Amino acid sequence: MSQVTIVNVGYRSTNFWVISAGTSRLLVDLGWPGSMGMMRASLKRKDVPLEELRYGLATHYHIDHAGAAQELKLAGVPLLVLDVQVQAIPLMKRWTKPQDNYMDITMDGNVVISCSESRALLESTGIPGEIVHTPGHSDDSVSLLLGDGSVFTGDLTHPAFVGLEDPEIVLASWRSLQERGATRIYPGHGPTWPLGTSFLEMFI
Ligand SMILES: [Zn+2]
């Protein structure tokens, strides 16, 4: 099995992560609305051929994380959707203005799975891991946890910065990630950081 590598193809203050096992790749978080040109340029700059992206996965359906999902689908990147995310997809357009050039995400061609099916699907891409439901920032938030402890958490709120979120739900999501072996956080915004074993104790 090839070694798994991670590169950031993000722009406009959101991280978009490409996880690769050789030429089998996943894109985690899917660009801003109307930004397919920027996405293509960013992939090119990081030597990621678009046609090698096996799936695109949005950590949650907010415009800075899933805005270009339909544009990516039309460019040949299948959209991987968790069953807990289906309801959130049609709500995306509420947060867009006409000048954003948001392309509405259709259900056509989407691969919809449950979190319990994610391990097998990832296995088929050669990228060991699982997708975990991690509500807190939004009900449809999921995290991609790799076998090496790297975890892509989108906007899962840091426990120190809980505002309007339910702190219990946020903490339960972090606890679930930690119990499953998460050690390094790849967030939707900002730099990566290590998840220490005593991390949650500070917030209980
Ligand atoms: Zn965000």
XYZ file of C-alpha atoms and ligand atoms in Angstrom:
205
model
C 0.000 0.000 0.000
C 1.366 3.438 -0.888
C 2.087 5.944 1.804
C -0.698 8.459 2.393
C 0.237 12.094 1.762
C -1.652 15.304 2.501
C -1.488 18.647 0.669
C -3.505 21.812 1.124
C -4.997 23.279 -2.051
C -6.956 25.911 -0.145
C -7.602 29.531 -1.055
C -9.517 32.520 0.330
C -8.811 31.454 3.937
C -10.365 27.989 3.678
C -8.256 24.850 3.604
C -9.085 22.269 0.960
C -7.144 19.079 1.596
C -6.008 16.491 -0.918
C -5.257 13.110 0.618
C -3.402 10.758 -1.692
C -2.318 7.148 -1.775
C -0.232 7.222 -4.932
C -2.575 8.436 -7.674
C -5.760 7.633 -5.740
C -6.888 10.857 -4.120
C -9.654 12.397 -2.064
C -10.514 16.080 -1.855
C -11.816 17.197 1.533
C -13.801 20.417 1.273
C -14.790 21.593 -2.093
C -14.134 25.233 -2.854
C -16.140 28.447 -2.739
C -19.107 29.040 -5.063
C -18.130 29.941 -8.603
C -14.449 29.295 -7.889
C -13.747 26.292 -10.113
C -11.062 28.272 -11.975
C -9.233 28.926 -8.700
C -9.640 25.300 -7.665
C -8.158 24.095 -10.961
C -5.237 26.526 -10.646
C -4.585 25.508 -7.064
C -4.657 21.778 -7.879
C -2.299 22.385 -10.771
C 0.100 24.372 -8.599
C 0.273 21.436 -6.164
C 0.637 18.856 -8.982
C -2.703 17.190 -8.300
C -4.357 16.025 -11.540
C -8.088 16.696 -11.215
C -8.907 13.354 -12.838
C -7.119 11.514 -10.025
C -9.618 12.769 -7.429
C -11.733 9.694 -6.673
C -14.223 11.577 -4.498
C -14.935 15.009 -3.125
C -16.127 15.102 0.486
C -17.526 18.192 2.213
C -17.024 18.277 5.985
C -20.318 20.199 6.031
C -22.554 22.042 3.619
C -21.593 25.666 4.158
C -20.558 27.763 1.179
C -16.874 28.011 2.055
C -16.622 24.194 2.282
C -18.974 22.873 -0.386
C -19.587 25.888 -2.639
C -18.018 24.383 -5.760
C -19.235 20.799 -5.198
C -21.483 20.787 -8.254
C -18.784 22.409 -10.402
C -16.393 19.656 -9.294
C -19.003 17.015 -10.132
C -19.371 18.431 -13.633
C -15.584 18.313 -13.948
C -15.726 14.581 -13.137
C -15.193 14.422 -9.373
C -17.928 12.293 -7.732
C -19.474 13.773 -4.597
C -19.345 11.556 -1.520
C -22.213 12.453 0.808
C -22.924 11.048 4.257
C -26.553 10.247 4.995
C -26.443 12.778 7.866
C -25.638 15.501 5.291
C -28.378 14.950 2.726
C -30.865 17.341 4.319
C -28.330 20.171 4.528
C -27.549 20.245 0.808
C -30.652 22.099 -0.446
C -30.184 24.745 2.284
C -26.859 25.868 0.800
C -28.386 28.288 -1.665
C -29.958 30.307 1.148
C -26.506 31.625 2.010
C -25.495 32.626 -1.499
C -26.073 35.799 -3.467
C -26.577 35.865 -7.243
C -23.104 37.364 -7.726
C -21.531 34.317 -6.002
C -22.368 32.218 -9.092
C -23.279 29.303 -6.867
C -24.248 26.192 -8.799
C -26.949 24.287 -6.946
C -25.890 20.794 -5.877
C -28.138 18.127 -7.346
C -28.448 14.597 -5.964
C -27.541 13.181 -9.415
C -24.560 10.879 -9.256
C -23.853 11.490 -5.580
C -22.499 8.529 -3.648
C -24.491 8.492 -0.399
C -23.240 6.292 2.434
C -23.522 6.031 6.209
C -20.541 6.566 8.495
C -20.498 2.835 9.197
C -19.966 2.177 5.488
C -17.134 4.687 5.195
C -14.307 2.393 6.233
C -14.981 -0.023 3.370
C -15.363 2.783 0.848
C -12.087 4.371 1.922
C -10.422 0.969 1.790
C -11.410 0.780 -1.879
C -9.463 3.995 -2.522
C -6.355 2.672 -0.753
C -6.688 5.364 1.929
C -7.327 3.685 5.289
C -9.630 5.535 7.658
C -13.228 6.301 8.499
C -15.694 9.152 8.393
C -17.092 10.149 11.768
C -20.215 12.214 12.442
C -18.966 15.192 14.462
C -21.848 17.619 15.028
C -21.345 20.818 17.003
C -20.638 23.532 14.440
C -23.544 22.123 12.393
C -25.631 18.952 12.514
C -24.279 17.791 9.153
C -20.587 18.077 10.133
C -18.399 15.031 9.618
C -14.670 14.450 10.040
C -12.399 12.246 7.975
C -10.088 10.329 10.312
C -7.142 8.555 8.700
C -5.490 5.439 10.037
C -2.391 7.438 11.041
C -4.391 9.733 13.369
C -4.695 12.681 10.976
C -8.212 14.076 11.104
C -9.964 16.630 8.890
C -12.431 18.386 11.144
C -13.842 21.191 8.994
C -15.284 23.784 11.361
C -15.763 21.569 14.418
C -15.491 24.228 17.092
C -12.440 24.207 19.324
C -13.790 23.620 22.843
C -12.179 26.870 24.019
C -14.155 28.857 21.439
C -17.663 27.517 21.845
C -20.144 30.361 21.305
C -23.670 29.570 20.199
C -22.923 25.861 19.862
C -24.009 23.327 22.453
C -20.779 22.676 24.404
C -21.830 19.104 25.246
C -22.282 18.214 21.588
C -18.962 19.815 20.633
C -17.122 17.964 23.403
C -18.776 14.661 22.523
C -17.530 15.044 18.942
C -13.974 15.730 20.104
C -14.187 12.814 22.519
C -15.335 10.513 19.761
C -12.406 11.557 17.558
C -9.905 11.139 20.346
C -11.244 7.698 21.295
C -10.898 6.622 17.690
C -7.244 7.614 17.615
C -7.111 11.199 16.301
C -3.748 12.842 16.959
C -3.356 15.680 14.438
C -6.040 18.181 13.484
C -6.342 19.464 9.929
C -8.961 22.181 10.326
C -11.052 23.948 7.717
C -9.313 27.235 8.549
C -5.837 27.929 9.909
C -2.844 25.695 10.590
C -2.777 22.071 11.723
C -2.319 21.329 15.417
C -1.613 18.268 17.577
C -4.404 16.738 19.654
C -2.695 15.874 22.927
C -3.974 13.001 25.040
C -4.950 15.395 27.838
C -6.585 17.915 25.487
C -10.175 17.319 26.577
C -9.430 17.293 30.284
C -9.000 21.071 30.124
C -12.623 21.527 29.093
C -14.451 19.145 31.424
Zn -15.794 27.455 7.367
